[in-house]
CSV table of C-alpha atoms and ligand atoms in Angstrom, one decimal:
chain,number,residue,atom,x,y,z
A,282,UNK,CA,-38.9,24.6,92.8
A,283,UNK,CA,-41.9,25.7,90.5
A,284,UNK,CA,-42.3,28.7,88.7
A,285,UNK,CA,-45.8,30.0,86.9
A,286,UNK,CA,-44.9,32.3,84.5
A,287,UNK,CA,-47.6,34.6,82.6
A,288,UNK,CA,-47.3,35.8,79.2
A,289,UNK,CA,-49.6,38.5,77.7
A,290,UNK,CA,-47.5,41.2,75.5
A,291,UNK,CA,-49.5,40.7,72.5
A,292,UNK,CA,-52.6,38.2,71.3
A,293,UNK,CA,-51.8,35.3,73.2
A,294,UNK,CA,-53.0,34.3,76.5
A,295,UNK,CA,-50.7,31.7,78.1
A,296,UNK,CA,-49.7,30.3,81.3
A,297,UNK,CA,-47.2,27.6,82.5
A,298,UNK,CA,-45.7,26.1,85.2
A,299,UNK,CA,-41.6,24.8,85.0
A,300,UNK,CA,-39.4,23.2,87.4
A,301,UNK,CA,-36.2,24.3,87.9
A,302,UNK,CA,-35.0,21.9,86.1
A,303,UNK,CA,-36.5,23.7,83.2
A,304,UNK,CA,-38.9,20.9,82.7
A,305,UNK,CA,-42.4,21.5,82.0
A,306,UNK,CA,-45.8,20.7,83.7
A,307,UNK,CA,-48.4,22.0,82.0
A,308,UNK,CA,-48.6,24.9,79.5
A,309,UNK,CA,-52.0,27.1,78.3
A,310,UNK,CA,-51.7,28.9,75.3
A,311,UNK,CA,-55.4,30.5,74.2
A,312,UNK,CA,-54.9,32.1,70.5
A,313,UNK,CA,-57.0,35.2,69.3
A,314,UNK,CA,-56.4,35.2,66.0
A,315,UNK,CA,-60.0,34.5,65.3
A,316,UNK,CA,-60.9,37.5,66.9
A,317,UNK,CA,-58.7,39.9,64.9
A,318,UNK,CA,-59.2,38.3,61.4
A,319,UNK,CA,-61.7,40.5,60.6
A,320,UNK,CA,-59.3,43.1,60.9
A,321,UNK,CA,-55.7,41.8,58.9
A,322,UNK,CA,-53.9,42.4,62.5
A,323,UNK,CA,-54.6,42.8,66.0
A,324,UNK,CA,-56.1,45.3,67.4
A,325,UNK,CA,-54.8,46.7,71.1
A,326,UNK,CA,-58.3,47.1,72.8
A,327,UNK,CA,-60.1,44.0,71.1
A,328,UNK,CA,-56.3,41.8,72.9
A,329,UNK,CA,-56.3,43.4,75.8
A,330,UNK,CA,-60.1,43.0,76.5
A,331,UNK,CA,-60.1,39.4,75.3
A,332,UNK,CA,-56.9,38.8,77.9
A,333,UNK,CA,-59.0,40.2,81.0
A,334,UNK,CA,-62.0,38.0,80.2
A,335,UNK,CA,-58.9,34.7,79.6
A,336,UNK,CA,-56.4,34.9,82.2
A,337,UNK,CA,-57.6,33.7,85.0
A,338,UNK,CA,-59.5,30.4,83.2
A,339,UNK,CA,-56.2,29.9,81.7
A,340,UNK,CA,-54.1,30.4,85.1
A,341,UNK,CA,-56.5,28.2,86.1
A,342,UNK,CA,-56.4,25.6,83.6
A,343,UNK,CA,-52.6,25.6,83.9
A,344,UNK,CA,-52.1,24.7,87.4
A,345,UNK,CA,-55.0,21.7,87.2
A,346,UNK,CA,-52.7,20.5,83.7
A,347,UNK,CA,-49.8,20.6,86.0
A,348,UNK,CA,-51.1,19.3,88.8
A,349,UNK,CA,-50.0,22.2,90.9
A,350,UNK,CA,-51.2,23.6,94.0
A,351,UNK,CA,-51.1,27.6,94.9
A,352,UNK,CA,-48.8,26.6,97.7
A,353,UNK,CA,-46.4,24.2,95.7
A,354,UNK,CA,-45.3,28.0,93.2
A,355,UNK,CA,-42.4,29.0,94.9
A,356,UNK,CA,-42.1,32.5,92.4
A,357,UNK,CA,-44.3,34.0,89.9
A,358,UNK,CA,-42.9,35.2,86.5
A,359,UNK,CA,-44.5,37.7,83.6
A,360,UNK,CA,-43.7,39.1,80.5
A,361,UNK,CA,-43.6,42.8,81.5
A,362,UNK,CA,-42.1,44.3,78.1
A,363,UNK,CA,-41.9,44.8,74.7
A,364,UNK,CA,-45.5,44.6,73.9
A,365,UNK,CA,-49.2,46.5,73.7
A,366,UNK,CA,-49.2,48.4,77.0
A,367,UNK,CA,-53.2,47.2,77.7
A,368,UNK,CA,-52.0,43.6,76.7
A,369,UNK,CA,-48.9,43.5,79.2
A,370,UNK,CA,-51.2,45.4,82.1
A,371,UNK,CA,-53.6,42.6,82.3
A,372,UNK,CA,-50.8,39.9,82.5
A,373,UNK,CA,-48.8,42.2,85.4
A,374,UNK,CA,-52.1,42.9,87.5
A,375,UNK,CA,-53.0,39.1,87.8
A,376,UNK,CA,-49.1,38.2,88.3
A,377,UNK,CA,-48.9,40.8,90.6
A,378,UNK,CA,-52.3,39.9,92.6
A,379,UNK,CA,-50.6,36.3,92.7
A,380,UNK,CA,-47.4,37.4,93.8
A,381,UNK,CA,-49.3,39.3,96.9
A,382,UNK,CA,-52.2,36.6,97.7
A,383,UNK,CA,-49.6,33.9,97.8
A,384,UNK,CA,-46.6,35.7,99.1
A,385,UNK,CA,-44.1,35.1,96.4
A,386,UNK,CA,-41.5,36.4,94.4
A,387,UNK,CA,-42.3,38.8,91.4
A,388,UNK,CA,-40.2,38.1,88.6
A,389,UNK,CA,-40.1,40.7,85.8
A,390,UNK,CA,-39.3,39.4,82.2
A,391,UNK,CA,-38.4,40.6,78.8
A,392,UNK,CA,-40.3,39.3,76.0
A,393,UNK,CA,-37.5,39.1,73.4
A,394,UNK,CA,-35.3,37.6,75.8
A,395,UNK,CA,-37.4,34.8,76.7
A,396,UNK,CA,-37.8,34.2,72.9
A,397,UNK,CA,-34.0,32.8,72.9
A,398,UNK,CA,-34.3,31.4,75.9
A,399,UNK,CA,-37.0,29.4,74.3
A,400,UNK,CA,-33.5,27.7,72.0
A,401,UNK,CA,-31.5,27.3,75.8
A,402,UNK,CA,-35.2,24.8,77.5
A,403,UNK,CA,-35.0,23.5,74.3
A,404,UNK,CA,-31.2,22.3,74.3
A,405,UNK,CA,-31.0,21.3,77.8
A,406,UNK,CA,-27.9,23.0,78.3
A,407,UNK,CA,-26.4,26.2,78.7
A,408,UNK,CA,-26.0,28.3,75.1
A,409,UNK,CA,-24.7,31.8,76.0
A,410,UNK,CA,-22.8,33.6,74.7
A,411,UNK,CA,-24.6,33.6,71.4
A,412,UNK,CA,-25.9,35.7,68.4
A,413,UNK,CA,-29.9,35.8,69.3
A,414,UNK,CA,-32.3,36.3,66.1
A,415,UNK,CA,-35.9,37.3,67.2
A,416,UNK,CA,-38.0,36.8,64.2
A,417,UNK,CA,-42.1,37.2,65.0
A,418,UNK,CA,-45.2,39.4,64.6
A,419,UNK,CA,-43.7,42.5,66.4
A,420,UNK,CA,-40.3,42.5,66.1
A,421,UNK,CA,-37.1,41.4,64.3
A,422,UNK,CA,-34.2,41.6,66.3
A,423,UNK,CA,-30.4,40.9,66.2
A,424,UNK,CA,-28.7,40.4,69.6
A,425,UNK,CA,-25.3,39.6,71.4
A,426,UNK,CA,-26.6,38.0,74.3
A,427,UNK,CA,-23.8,37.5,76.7
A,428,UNK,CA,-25.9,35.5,79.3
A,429,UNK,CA,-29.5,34.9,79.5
A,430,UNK,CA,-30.0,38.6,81.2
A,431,UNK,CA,-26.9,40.4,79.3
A,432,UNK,CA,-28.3,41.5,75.8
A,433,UNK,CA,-27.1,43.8,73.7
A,434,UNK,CA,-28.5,45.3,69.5
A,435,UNK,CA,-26.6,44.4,67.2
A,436,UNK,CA,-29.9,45.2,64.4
A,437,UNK,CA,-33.6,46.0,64.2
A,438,UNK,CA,-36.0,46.1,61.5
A,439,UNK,CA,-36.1,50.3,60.7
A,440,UNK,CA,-40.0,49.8,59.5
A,441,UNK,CA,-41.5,46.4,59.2
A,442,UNK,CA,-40.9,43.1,61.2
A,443,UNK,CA,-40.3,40.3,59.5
A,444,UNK,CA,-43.8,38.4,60.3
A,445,UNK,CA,-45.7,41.6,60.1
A,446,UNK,CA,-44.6,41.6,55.9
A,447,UNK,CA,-45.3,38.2,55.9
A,448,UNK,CA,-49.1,39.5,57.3
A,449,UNK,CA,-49.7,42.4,54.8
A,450,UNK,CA,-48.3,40.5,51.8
A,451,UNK,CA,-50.2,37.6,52.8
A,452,UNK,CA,-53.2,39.7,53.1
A,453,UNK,CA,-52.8,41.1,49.5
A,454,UNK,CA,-52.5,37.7,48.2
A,455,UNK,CA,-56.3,37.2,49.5
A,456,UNK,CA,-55.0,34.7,52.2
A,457,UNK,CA,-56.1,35.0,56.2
A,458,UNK,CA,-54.6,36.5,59.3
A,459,UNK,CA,-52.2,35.8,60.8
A,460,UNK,CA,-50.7,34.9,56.9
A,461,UNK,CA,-47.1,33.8,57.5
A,462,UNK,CA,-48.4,29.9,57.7
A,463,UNK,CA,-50.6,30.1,54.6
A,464,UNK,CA,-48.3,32.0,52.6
A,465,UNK,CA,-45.7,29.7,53.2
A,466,UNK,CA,-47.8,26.9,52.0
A,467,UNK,CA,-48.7,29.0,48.9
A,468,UNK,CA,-45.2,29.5,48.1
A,469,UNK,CA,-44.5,26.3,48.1
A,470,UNK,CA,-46.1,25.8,44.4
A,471,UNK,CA,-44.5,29.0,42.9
A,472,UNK,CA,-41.3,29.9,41.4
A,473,UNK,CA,-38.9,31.2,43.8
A,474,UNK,CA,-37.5,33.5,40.9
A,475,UNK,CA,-40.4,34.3,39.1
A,476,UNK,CA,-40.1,38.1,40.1
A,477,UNK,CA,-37.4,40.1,40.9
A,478,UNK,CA,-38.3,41.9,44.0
A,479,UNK,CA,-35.4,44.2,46.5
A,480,UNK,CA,-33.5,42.9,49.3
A,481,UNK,CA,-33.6,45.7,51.5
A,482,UNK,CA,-30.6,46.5,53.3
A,483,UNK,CA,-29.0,43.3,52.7
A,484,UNK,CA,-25.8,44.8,50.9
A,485,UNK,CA,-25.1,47.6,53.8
A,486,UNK,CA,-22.6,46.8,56.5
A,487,UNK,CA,-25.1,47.7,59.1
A,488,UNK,CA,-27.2,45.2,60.6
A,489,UNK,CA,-30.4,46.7,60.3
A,490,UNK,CA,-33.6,45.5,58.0
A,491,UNK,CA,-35.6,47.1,55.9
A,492,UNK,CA,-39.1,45.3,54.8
A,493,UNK,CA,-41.6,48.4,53.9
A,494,UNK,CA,-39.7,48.6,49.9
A,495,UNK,CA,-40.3,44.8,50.1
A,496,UNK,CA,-43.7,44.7,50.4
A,497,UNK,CA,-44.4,47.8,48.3
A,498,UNK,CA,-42.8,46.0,45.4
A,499,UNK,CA,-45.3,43.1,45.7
A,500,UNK,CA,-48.3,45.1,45.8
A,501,UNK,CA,-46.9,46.7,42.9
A,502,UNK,CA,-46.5,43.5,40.9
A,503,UNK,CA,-49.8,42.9,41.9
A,504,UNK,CA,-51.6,45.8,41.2
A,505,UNK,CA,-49.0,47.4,39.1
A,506,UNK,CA,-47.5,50.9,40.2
A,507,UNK,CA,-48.9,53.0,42.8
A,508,UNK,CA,-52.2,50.3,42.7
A,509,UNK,CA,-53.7,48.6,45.4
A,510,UNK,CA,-54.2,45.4,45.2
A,511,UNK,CA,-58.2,44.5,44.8
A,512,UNK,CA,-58.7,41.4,46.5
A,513,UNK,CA,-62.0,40.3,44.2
A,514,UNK,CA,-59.8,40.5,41.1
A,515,UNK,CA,-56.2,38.8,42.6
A,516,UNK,CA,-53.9,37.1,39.9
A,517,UNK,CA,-55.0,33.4,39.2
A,518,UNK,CA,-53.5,31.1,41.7
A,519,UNK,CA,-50.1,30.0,39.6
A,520,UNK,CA,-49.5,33.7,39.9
A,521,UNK,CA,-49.9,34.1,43.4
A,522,UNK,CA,-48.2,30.9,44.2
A,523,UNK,CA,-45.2,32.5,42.1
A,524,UNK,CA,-45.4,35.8,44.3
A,525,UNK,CA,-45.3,34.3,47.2
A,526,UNK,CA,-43.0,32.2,46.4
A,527,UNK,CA,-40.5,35.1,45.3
A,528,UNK,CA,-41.2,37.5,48.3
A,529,UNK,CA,-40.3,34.5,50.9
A,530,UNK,CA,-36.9,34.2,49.4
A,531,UNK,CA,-36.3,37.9,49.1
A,532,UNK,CA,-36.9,38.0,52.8
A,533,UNK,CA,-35.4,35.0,54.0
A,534,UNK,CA,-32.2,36.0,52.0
A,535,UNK,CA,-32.3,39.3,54.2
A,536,UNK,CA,-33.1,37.6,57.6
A,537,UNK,CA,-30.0,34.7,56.8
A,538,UNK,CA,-27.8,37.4,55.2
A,539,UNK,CA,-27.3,39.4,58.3
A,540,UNK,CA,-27.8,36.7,60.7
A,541,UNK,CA,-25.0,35.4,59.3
A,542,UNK,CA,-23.2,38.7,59.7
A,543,UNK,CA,-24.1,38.9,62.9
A,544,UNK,CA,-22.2,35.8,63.9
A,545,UNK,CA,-19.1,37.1,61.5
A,546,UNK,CA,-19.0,40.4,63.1
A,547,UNK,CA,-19.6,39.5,66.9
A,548,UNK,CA,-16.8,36.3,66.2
A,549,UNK,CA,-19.3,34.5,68.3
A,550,UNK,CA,-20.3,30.8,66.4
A,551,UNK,CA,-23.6,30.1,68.1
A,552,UNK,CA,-27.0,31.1,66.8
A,553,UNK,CA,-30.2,31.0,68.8
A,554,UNK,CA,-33.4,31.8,66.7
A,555,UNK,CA,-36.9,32.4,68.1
A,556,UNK,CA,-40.5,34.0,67.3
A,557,UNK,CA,-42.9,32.7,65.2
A,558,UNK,CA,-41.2,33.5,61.5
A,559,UNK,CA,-39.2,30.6,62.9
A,560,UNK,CA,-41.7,28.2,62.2
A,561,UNK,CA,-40.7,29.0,58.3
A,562,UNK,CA,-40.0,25.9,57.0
A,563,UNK,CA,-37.6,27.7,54.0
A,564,UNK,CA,-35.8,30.1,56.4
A,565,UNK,CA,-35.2,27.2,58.9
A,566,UNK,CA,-33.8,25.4,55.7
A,567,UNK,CA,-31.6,28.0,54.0
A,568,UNK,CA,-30.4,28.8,57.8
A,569,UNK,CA,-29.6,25.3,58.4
A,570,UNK,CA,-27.2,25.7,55.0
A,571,UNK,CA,-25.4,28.4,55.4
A,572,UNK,CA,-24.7,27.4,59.3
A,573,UNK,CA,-23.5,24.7,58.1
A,574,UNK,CA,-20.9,26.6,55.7
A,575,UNK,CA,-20.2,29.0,58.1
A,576,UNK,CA,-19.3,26.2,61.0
A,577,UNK,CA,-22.0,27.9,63.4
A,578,UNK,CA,-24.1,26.0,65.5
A,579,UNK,CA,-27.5,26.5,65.1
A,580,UNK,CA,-30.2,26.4,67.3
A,581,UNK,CA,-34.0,27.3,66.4
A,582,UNK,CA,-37.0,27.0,68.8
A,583,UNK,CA,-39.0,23.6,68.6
A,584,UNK,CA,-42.4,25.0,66.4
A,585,UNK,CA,-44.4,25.1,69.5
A,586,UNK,CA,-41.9,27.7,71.0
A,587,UNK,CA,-41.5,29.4,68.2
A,588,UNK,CA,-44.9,31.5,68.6
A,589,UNK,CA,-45.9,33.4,71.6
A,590,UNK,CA,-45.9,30.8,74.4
A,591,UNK,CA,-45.3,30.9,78.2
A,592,UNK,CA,-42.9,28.3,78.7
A,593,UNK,CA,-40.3,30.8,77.2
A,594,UNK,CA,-41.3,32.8,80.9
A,595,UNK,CA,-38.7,30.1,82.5
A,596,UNK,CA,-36.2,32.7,82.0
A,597,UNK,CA,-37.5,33.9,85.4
A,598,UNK,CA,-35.4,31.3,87.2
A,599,UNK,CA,-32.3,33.2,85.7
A,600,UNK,CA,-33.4,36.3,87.0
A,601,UNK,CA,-34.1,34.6,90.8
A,602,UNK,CA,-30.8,33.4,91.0
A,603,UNK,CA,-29.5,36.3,90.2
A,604,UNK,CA,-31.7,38.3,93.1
A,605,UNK,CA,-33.6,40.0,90.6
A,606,UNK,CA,-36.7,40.4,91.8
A,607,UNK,CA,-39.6,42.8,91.4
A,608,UNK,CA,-41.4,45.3,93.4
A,609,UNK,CA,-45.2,45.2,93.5
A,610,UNK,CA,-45.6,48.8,92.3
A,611,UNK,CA,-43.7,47.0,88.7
A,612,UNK,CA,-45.2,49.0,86.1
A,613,UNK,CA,-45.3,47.8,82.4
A,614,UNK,CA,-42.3,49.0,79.4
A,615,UNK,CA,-44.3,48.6,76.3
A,616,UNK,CA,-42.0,50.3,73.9
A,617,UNK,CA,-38.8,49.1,72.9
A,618,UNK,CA,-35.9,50.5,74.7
A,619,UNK,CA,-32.5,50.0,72.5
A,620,UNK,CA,-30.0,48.0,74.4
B,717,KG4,O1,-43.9,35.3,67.9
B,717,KG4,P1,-45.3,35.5,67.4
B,717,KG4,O2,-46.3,34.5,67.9
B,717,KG4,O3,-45.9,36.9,67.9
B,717,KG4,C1,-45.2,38.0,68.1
B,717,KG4,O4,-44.6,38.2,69.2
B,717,KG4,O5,-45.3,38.9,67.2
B,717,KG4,O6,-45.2,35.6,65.8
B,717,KG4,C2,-46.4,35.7,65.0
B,717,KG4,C3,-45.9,35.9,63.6
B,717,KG4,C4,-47.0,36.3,62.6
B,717,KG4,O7,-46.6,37.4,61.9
B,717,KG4,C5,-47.1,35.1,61.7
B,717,KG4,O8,-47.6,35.3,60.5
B,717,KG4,C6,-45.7,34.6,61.7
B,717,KG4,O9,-45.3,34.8,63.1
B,717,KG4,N1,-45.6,33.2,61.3
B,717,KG4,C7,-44.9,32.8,60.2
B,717,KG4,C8,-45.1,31.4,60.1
B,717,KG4,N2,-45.8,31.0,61.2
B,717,KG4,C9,-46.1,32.1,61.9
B,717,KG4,N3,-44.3,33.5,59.2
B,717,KG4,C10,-43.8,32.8,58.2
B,717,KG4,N4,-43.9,31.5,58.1
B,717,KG4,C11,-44.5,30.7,59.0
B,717,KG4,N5,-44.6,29.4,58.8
B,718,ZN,ZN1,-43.3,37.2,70.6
């Protein structure tokens, strides 16, 4: 059984096609971070626009890398929420326009959701119940996730997500969007203590975060207080290397701290970790230590999975076998609805 599954919710294009077996044939990811550079984040109308003028060629391109005819899909799955309402409408019309040429299944599915279930294709083998930790662009998310289709909050992010500071600190430090990658490199020169910056939230029993006083603080070491930043007069490069160094592990301590809380408070010993903060090669270190300690089994998504793919979709086949499938008048959730 093949499923082609269609993610658009933010600036990413992809396709992919999966067996049922969870293996994959072919996967399309087409980036547009060139396109909202310019800008230090994306912009709604610039994604969704580039998205009209993708999907199709990369639909296309998917079933030709997969070697897949129209007639060998059996269902059709797309990312239908959280995510930039034009974004996730170009994504559903073409799944939708699929689903009704070819006379197939409609399968809705839920962004963050599919970000853990990026961990479950990447163990080969069923990991629920577990505490899920999405960490990306958009959203930073604490979960007890039952099954693949049974999630419930545990935390959100009351301000900033966690790769959305990464972003605006990044762009203070004079380095290009998307910044998390960059600054991570940067920071690996500096001086993880070199400044004293907050950990928002970390000390409070809830399980929330807190990243806007973060950030703040490191435009004010830069700039000193209430200053902006002016990015053709930035510290020398030890300096920057130092800040960046210091505002990683300010928020890595916050994203381990309550994950790790998470896991203590829900008794559950399994942690599933997706979205493209993941990719942090310090976070994925300092999480593999205190796992460790803790006697939790850790699971992060391979770096390929980590950022907006796809594959991910595959969570589809959890909804088919549960007989959850969609109408054809589906209509997109953008917002997040608290679970
Ligand atoms: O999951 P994703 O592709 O998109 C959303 O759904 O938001 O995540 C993109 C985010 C960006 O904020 C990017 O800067 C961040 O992930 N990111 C990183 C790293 N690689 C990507 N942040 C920190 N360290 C990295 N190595
Ligand atoms: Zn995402």
């Amino acid at each position: 059984m093949r499923l082609l599954t269609i993610e658009t919710t933010c600036d990413e294009t992809a396709a992919a096609v999966v067996d049922d077996s969870l293996r994959v044939l072919g996967s399309v990811v087409a980036s547009q971070d060139e396109l909202h550079a310019a800008y230090d984040g994306v912009v709604p109308e610039i994604a969704a626009r580039a998205h009209l003028e993708r999907i199709l060629p990369v639909i296309e391109q998917t079933l030709a890398r997969s070697e897949t005819r129209p007639s060998e899909i059996d269902a059709i799955a797309v990312a239908t929420r959280p995510g930039l309402a034009g974004s996730l409408l170009v994504g559903l019309v073409a799944a939708k326009t699929l689903a009704w040429l070819w006379n197939r299944p409609l399968i809705e599915v839920d962004h963050l959701r599919a970000h853990i279930y990026a961990c479950r294709i990447a163990a080969g083998r069923d990991l629920f119940p577990c505490v899920g930790f999405v960490v990306s662009g958009g959203h930073t998310h604490l979960f007890r996730c039952d099954s693949p289709l049974d999630f419930t909050t545990l935390g959100a992010t009351i301000d900033d997500a966690a790769g959305e500071a990464f972003d605006k600190v990044a762009s203070m430090l004079g380095l290009p969007y998307p910044g998390g990658a960059p600054l991570a490199r940067l920071a690996e020169r500096g001086k993880r203590d070199a400044y004293r910056l907050p950990r928002p939230l970390l000390d409070e029993t809830r399980l929330d975060f807190s990243f806007s006083g973060l950030k703040t603080a490191v435009r004010y070491a830069i700039a000193g207080p209430g200053g902006t930043p002016d990015a053709t007069r930035l510290p020398d490069e030890g300096t920057r290397a130092d800040l960046a160094a210091s505002f990683q592990e300010a928020e890595v301590d916050c994203l381990v701290g309550k994950s790790i809380a998470a896991c203590r408070r829900t008794g559950l010993s399994r942690l599933c970790v997706g979205g493209g903060v993941a990719a942090n090669r310090r976070f994925r270190e300092r999480l593999e230590r205190s796992c460790r300690e803790e006697g939790i089994e850790l699971h992060v998504a391979p770096l390929d999975w980590c950022t907006d793919n796809a594959v991910m979709g595959s969570l589809g086949f959890e909804s088919l076998r549960a007989g959850q499938t969609a109408p054809l008048d589906l209509d997109v959730v953008p917002g997040l609805v608290r679970r």
